[in-house]
Coordinates of C-alpha atoms and ligand atoms in Angstrom, one line a residue:
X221 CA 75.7 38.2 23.4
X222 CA 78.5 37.9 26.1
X223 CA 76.3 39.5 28.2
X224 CA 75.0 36.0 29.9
X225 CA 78.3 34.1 29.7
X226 CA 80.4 35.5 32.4
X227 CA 78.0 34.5 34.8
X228 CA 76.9 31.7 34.2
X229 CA 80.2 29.8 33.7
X230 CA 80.2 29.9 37.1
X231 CA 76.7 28.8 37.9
X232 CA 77.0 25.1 37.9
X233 CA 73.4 24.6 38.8
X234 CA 72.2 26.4 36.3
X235 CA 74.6 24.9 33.3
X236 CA 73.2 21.4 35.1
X237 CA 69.1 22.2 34.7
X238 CA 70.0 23.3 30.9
X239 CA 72.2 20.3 30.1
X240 CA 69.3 18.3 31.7
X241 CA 66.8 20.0 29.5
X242 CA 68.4 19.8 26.7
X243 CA 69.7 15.8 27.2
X244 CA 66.2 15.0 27.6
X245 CA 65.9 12.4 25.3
X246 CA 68.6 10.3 26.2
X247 CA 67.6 10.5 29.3
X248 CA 64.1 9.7 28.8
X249 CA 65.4 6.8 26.2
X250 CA 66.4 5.0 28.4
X251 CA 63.7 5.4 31.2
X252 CA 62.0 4.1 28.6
X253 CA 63.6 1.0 26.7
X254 CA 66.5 0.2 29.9
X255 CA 64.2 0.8 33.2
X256 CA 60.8 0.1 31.2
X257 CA 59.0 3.2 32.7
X258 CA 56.0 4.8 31.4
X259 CA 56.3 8.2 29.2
X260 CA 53.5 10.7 29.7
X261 CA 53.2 14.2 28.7
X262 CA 52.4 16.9 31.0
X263 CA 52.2 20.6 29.6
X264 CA 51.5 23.1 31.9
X265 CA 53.1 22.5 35.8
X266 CA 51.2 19.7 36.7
X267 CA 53.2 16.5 37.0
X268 CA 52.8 15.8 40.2
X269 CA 50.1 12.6 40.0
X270 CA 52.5 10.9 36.9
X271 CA 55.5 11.4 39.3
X272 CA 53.6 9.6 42.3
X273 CA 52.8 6.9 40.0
X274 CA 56.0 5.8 39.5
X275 CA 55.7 7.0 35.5
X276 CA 58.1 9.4 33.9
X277 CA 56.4 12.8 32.8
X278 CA 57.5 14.9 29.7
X279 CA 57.4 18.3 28.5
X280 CA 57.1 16.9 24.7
X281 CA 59.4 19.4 23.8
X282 CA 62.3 17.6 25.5
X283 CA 62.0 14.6 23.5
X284 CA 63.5 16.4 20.5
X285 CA 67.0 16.0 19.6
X286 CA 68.7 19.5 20.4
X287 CA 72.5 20.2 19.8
X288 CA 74.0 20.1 22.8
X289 CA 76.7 22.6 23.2
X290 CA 80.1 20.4 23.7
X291 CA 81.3 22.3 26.6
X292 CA 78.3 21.4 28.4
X293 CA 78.5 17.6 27.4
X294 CA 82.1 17.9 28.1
X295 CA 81.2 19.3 31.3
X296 CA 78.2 17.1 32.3
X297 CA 80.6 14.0 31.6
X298 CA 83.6 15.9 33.8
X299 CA 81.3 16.1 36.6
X300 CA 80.4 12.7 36.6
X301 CA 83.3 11.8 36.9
X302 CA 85.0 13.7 39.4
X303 CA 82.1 15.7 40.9
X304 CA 81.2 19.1 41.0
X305 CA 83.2 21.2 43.1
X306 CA 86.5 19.8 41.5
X307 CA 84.4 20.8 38.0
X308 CA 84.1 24.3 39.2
X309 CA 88.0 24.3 40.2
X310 CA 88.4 22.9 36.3
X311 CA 87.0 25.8 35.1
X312 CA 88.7 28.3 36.9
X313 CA 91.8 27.1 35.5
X314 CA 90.6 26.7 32.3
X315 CA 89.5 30.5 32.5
X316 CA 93.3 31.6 33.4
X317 CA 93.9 30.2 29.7
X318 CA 91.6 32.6 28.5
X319 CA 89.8 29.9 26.5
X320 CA 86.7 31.9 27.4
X321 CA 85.7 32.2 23.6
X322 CA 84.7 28.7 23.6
X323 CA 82.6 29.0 26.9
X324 CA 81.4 32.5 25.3
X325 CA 78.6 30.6 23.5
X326 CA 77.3 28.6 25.6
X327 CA 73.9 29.4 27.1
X328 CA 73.4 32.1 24.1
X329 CA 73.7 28.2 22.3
X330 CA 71.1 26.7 25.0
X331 CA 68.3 29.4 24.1
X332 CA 68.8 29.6 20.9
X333 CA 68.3 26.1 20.4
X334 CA 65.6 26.0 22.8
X335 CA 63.8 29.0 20.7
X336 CA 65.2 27.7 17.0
X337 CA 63.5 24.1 18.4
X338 CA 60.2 25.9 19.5
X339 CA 59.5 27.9 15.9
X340 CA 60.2 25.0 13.8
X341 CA 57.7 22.7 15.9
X342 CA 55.2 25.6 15.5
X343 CA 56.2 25.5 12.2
X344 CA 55.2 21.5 12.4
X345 CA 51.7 22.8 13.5
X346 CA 50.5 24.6 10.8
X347 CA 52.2 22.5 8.3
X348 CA 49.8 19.5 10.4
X349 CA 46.8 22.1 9.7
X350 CA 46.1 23.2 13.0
X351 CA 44.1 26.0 12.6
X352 CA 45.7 29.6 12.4
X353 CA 43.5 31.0 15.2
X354 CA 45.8 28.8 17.8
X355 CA 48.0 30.6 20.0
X356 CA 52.0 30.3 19.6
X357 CA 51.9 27.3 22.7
X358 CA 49.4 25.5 21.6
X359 CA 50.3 25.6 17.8
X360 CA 53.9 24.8 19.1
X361 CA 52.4 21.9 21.2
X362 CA 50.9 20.3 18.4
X363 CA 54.1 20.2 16.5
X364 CA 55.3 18.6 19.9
X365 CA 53.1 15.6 19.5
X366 CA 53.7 15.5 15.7
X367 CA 56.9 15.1 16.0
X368 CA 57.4 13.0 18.9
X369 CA 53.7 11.9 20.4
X370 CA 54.6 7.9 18.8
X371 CA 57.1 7.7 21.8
X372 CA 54.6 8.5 24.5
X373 CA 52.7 5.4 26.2
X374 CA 50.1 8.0 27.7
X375 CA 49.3 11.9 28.3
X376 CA 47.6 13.8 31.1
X377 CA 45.1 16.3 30.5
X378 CA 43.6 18.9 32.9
X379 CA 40.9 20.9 31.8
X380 CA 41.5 24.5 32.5
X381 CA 38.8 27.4 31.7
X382 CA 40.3 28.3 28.3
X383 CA 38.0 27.0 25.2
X384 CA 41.4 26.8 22.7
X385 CA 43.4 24.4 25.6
X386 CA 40.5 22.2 26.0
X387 CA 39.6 22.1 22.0
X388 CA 43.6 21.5 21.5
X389 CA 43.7 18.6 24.0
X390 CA 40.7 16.7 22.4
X391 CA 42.6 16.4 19.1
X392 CA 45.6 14.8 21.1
X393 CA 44.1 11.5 21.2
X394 CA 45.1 11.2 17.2
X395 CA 49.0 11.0 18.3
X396 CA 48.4 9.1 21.6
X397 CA 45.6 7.0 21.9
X398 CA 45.5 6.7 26.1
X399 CA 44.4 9.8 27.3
X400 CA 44.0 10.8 31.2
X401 CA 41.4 13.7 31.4
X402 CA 41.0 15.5 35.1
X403 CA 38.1 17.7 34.2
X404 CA 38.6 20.6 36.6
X405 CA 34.5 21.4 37.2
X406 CA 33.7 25.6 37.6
X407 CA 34.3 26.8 40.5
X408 CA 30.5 28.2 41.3
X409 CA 29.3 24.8 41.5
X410 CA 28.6 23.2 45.5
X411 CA 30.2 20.1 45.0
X412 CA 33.1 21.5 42.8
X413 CA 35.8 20.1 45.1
X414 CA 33.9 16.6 45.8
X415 CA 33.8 16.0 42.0
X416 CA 36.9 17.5 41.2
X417 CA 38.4 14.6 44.4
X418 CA 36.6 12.0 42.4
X419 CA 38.2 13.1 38.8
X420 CA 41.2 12.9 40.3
X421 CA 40.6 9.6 41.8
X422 CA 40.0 8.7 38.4
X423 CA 43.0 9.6 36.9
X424 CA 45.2 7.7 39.4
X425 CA 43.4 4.5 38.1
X426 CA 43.9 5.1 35.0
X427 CA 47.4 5.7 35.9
X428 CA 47.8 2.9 38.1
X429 CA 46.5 0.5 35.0
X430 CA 48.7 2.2 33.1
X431 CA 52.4 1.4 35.1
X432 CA 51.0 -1.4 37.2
X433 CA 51.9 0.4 40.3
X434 CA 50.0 1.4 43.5
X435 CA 49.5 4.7 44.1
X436 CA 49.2 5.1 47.7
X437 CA 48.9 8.1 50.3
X438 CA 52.7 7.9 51.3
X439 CA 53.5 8.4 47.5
X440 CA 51.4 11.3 46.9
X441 CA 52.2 13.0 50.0
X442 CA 55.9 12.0 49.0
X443 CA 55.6 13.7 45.9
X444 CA 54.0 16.8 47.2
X445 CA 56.6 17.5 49.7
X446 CA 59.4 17.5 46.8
X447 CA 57.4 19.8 45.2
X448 CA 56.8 21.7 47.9
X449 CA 60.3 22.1 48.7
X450 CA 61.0 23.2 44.9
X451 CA 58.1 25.6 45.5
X452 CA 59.8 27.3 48.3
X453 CA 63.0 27.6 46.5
X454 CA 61.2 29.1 43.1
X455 CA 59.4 31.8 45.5
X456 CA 63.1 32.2 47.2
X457 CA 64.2 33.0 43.4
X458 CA 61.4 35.3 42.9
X459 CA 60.6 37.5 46.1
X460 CA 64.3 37.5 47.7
X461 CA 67.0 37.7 45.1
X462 CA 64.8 38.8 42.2
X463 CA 64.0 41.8 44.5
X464 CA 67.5 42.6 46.1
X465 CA 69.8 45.7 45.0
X466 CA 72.7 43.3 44.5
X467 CA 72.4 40.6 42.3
X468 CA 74.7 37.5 41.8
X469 CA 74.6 37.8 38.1
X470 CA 73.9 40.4 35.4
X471 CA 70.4 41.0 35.4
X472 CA 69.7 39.3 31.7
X473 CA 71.5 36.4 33.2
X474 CA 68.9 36.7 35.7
X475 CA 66.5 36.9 33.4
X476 CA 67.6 33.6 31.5
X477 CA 67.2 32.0 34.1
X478 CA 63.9 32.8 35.3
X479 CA 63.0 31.7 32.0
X480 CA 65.0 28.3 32.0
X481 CA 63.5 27.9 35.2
X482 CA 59.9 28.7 33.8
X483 CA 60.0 26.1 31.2
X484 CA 61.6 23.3 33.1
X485 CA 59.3 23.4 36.1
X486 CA 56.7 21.9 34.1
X487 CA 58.3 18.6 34.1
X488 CA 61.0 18.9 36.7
X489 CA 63.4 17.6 33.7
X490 CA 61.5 14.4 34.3
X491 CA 63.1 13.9 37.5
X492 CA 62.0 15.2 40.7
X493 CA 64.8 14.7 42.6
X494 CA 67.7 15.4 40.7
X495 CA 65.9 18.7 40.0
X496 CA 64.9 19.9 43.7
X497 CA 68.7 18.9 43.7
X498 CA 69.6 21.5 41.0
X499 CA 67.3 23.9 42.4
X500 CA 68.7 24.0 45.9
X501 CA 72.0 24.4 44.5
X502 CA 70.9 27.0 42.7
X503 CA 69.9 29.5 45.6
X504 CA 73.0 27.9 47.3
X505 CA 74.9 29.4 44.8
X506 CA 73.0 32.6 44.4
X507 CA 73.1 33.5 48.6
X508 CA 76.7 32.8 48.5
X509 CA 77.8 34.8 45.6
X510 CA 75.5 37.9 46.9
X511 CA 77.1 37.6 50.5
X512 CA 80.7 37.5 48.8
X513 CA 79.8 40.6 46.7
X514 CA 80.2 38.4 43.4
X515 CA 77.5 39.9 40.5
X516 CA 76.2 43.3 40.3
X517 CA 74.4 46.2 41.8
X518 CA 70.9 46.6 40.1
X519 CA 69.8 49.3 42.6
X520 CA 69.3 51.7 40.1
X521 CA 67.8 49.2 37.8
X522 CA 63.7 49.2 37.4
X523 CA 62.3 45.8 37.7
X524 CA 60.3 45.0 35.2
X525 CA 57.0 41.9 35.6
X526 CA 57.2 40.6 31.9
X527 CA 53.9 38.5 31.8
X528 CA 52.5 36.2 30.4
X529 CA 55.1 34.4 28.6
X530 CA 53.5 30.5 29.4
X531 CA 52.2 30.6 25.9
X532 CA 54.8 32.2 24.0
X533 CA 56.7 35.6 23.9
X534 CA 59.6 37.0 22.8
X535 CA 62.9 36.2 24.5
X536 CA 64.8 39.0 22.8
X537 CA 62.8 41.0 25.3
X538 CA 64.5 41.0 28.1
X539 CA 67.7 41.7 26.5
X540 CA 66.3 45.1 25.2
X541 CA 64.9 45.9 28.9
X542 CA 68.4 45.6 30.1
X543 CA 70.1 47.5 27.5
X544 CA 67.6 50.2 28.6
X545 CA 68.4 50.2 31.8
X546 CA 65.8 47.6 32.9
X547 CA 65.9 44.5 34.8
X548 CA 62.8 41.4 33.7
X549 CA 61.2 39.6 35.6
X550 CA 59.1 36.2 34.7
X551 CA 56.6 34.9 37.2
X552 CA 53.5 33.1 35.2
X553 CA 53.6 30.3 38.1
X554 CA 53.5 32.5 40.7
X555 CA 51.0 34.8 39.1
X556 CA 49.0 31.8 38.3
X557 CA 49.2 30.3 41.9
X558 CA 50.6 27.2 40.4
X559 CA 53.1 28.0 43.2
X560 CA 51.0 27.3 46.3
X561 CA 52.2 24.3 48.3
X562 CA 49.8 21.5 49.0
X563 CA 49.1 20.5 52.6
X564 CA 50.8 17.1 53.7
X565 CA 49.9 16.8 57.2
X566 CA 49.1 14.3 58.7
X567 CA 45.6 13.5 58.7
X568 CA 44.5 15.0 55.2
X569 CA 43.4 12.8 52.5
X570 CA 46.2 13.6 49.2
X571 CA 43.9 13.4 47.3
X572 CA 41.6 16.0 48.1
X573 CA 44.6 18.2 49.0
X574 CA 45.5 17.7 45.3
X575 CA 42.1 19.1 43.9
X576 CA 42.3 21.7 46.3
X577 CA 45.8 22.9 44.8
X578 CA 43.7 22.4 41.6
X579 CA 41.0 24.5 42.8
X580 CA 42.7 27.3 44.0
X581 CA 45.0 27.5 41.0
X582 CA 41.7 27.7 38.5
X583 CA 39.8 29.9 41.2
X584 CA 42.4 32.3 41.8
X585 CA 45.2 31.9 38.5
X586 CA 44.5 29.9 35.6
X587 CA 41.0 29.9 35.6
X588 CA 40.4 33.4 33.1
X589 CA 37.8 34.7 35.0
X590 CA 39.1 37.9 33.8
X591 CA 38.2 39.2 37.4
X592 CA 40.1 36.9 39.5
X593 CA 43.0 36.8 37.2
X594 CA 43.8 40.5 36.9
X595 CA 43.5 40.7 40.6
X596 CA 46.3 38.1 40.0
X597 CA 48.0 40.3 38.4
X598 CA 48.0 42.9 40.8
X599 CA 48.7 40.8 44.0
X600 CA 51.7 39.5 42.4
X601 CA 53.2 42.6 41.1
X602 CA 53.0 44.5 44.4
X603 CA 53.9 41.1 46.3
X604 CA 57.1 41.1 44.0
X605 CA 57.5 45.5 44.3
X606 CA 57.9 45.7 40.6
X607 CA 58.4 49.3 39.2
X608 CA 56.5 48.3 35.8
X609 CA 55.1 45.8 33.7
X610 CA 54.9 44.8 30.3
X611 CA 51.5 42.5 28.9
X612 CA 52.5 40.2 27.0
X613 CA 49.4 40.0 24.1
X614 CA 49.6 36.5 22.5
X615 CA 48.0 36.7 18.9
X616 CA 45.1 34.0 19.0
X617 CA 44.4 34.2 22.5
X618 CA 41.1 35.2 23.3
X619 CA 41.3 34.1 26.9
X620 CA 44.1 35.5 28.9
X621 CA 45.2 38.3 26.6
X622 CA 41.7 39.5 26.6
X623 CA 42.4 41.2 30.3
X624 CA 45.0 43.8 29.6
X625 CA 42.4 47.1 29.3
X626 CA 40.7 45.6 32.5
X627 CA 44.8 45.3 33.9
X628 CA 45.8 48.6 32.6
X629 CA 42.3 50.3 34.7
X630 CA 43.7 48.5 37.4
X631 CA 47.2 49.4 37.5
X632 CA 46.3 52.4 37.3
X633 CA 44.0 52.6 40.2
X634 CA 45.9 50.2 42.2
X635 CA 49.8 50.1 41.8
X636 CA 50.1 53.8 40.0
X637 CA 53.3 51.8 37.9
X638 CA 54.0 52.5 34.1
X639 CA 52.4 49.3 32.1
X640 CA 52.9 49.1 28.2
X641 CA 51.2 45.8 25.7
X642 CA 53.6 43.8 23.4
X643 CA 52.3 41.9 21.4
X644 CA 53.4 38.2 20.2
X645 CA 53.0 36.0 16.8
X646 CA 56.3 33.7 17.0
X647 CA 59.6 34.1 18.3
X648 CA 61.9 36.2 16.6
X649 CA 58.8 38.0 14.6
X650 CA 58.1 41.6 15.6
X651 CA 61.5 42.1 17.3
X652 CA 62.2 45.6 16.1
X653 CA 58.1 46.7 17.1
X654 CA 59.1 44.9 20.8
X655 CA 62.2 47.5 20.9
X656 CA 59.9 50.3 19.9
X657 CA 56.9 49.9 22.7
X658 CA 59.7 48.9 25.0
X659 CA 61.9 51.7 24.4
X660 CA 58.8 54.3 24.6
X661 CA 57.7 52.5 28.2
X662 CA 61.1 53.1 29.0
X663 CA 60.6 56.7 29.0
X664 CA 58.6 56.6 31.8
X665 CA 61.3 56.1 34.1
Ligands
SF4_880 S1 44.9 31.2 27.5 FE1 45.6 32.0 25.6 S2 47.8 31.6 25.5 FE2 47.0 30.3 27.1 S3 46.5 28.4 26.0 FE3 44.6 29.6 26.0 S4 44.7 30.7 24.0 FE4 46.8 29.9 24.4

């Protein structure tokens, strides 16, 4: 799987968010025992309160031990010490040595091990007895706190209108006793955003008892502006390059990291900074290798929404859509508006602006009102001009993958693109039944 490698040598961003990813528990070791900060899961993108708080927050899945490739250790110490740029000139030379077989494997390494690391803590789920009727993420998410929960000193839960999330996240009390609930009230209510204000008032207590610090105005509105900034480089990502007939990569590069990107936004890496860092290099990176005509032309290449992948799909899939011909696209945020920027101006009260951002998202995206969503859907994939788009149907959800026949009506009314179903168990699974339904969509074009 060469295909990825090429490109992403060169992508020093990119080999940065994955070695900061994967080098999450060091990292977060010694938050932990050396600065004495507070660990608290997130899952789902909504970190944004912990950060204020002065508290570290966690994908739990980073605070596994994965085998770091040693070129990107190597690397990650070489640019330490002398930097990046002369870390990029480091590899160009090493490259004239043709010594590419050892970089060969390196991100194929970095999803594998991300993937290998997701199945076996699914396979830490069920052996914990969670129910078979879970889906993939939340089975995998159990295995998360299994594993690893001991370590955390608190994690955040926001109640969003699926029945399997909410029963999942009253069971997580058993592997971390302090638990921060921001019940997110339906949205036909009056009051929904004056309660939904107050719940969130709440859990900025609790999280201010929690790391002893004061979370003011300034530090909320601080916080919001990185992650508006990241916001507005993720949508660059999405709706400029992601739609351009020249891309600065191969397209399953492109692909990989959309879906690095996807995971890792959830937590920022557990640093805000050094990840709106990373990301700004990234589209650094990606205008100036598309103005020097470094990467390749896709023009001829349908673009492909591959949705939703939040709780689990297939990553083999959008190798098969390129050796079809295809290019893949990955979007949940966006889709879900988890994208939207929260106001910061001067006289609006954070907090409020907060549960807005909240409201919206489960309004308008993560709410399953099969409705609203599916309009989703459709707003996003003409937003983005995608030729076609593949449902993602995750076994044992009844929520979200409930809405394809009501999509597919849709589509077909709306957009007039071809659409196909896949459907999910656990990775690596029904790969050959993937390349079937993908190859007959394929067809269509
Ligand atoms: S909506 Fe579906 S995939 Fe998402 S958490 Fe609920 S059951 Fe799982």
């Amino acid at each position: 799987m060469s295909i990825f490698t090429e490109d992403i040598v060169n992508f020093r961003s990119v080999l940065q968010l994955a070695y900061n990813f994967l080098a999450g528990r060091d990292y977060l070791k010694k938050k932990k025992f050396q600065e004495r900060k507070k660990l608290i899961s997130v899952a789902l993108p909504f970190s944004d309160l912990v950060f204020a708080s002065g508290a570290v927050p966690v994908f739990p899945i980073r605070m596994e031990q994965f085998k770091v490739h040693s070129y990107l250790t190597a690397l990650n110490s070489a640019t330490n010490l002398i930097g990046w740029n002369l870390t990029t000139k480091l590899l160009s030379f090493v490259r004239k040595f043709d010594v590419l077989k050892i970089l060969d494997t390196v991100l194929d390494d970095v999803i594998h091990t991300i993937n290998d690391k997701y199945n076996e803590l699914y396979d830490l789920g069920i052996d914990h007895g969670i129910s078979s009727d879970f889906c993939y993420g939340i089975t995998g998410l159990t295995g998360m706190f299994v594993s690893k929960g001991k370590n955390l000193d608190a994690n955040i839960n926001f109640t969003i209108r699926c029945s399997a999330w909410n029963k999942y996240s009253e069971t997580l009390k058993q592997f971390v006793p302090r638990q921060i609930w921001v019940d997110i009230p339906p949205r036909n209510i009056d009051n929904a955003l004056e309660l939904l204000t107050d719940n969130v008032s709440q859990a900025i207590s609790d999280l201010e008892e929690i790391t002893g610090n004061i979370v003011s105005d300034n530090s909320l509105n601080k916080q919001f502006r990185i992650g508006n900034q990241i916001k507005r480089f993720y949508k660059t990502i999405l709706y400029e390059f992601s739609a351009s007939d020249f891309y600065p990569c191969n397209p399953a590069t492109f692909s990989e990291i959309l879906a690095l990107l996807g995971l890792s936004y959830q937590d920022y890496n557990s640093d805000n900074q050094r990840y709106l860092e990373s990301f700004s290099y990234l589209v650094k990176e990606m205008r100036e290798r598309i103005n020097k005509g470094i990467g390749m032309d896709v023009s001829d290449m349908p673009r492909i929404l591959l949705t939703p992948v939040f709780g689990g799909w297939e990553p083999e899939s959008h190798e098969i859509l390129y050796e079809l011909g295809a290019r893949t696209i990955y979007a949940d945020w966006e889709i879900l508006n988890l994208l939207e920027e929260i106001s910061v101006s001067k006289n609006s009260n954070p907090v409020e602006e907060y549960a807005k951002f909240l409201l919206n998202a489960t309004t308008r995206g993560i709410g399953y009102d099969q409705e609203a969503l599916t309009d989703s859907y459709i707003e996003t994939a003409k937003a983005l001009n995608v030729d076609g788009l593949v449902f993602n149907q995750v076994f044992g959800c009844h929520s979200i993958s409930n809405c394809y026949s009501l999509l597919r009506r849709k589509i077909r009314n709306k957009l007039e693109i071809p659409t196909t179903v896949i459907n999910f168990n656990k990775i690596g699974d029904n790969v050959e039944q993937v390349k079937t339904r993908l190859g007959a969509f394929m067809e269509m074009f």
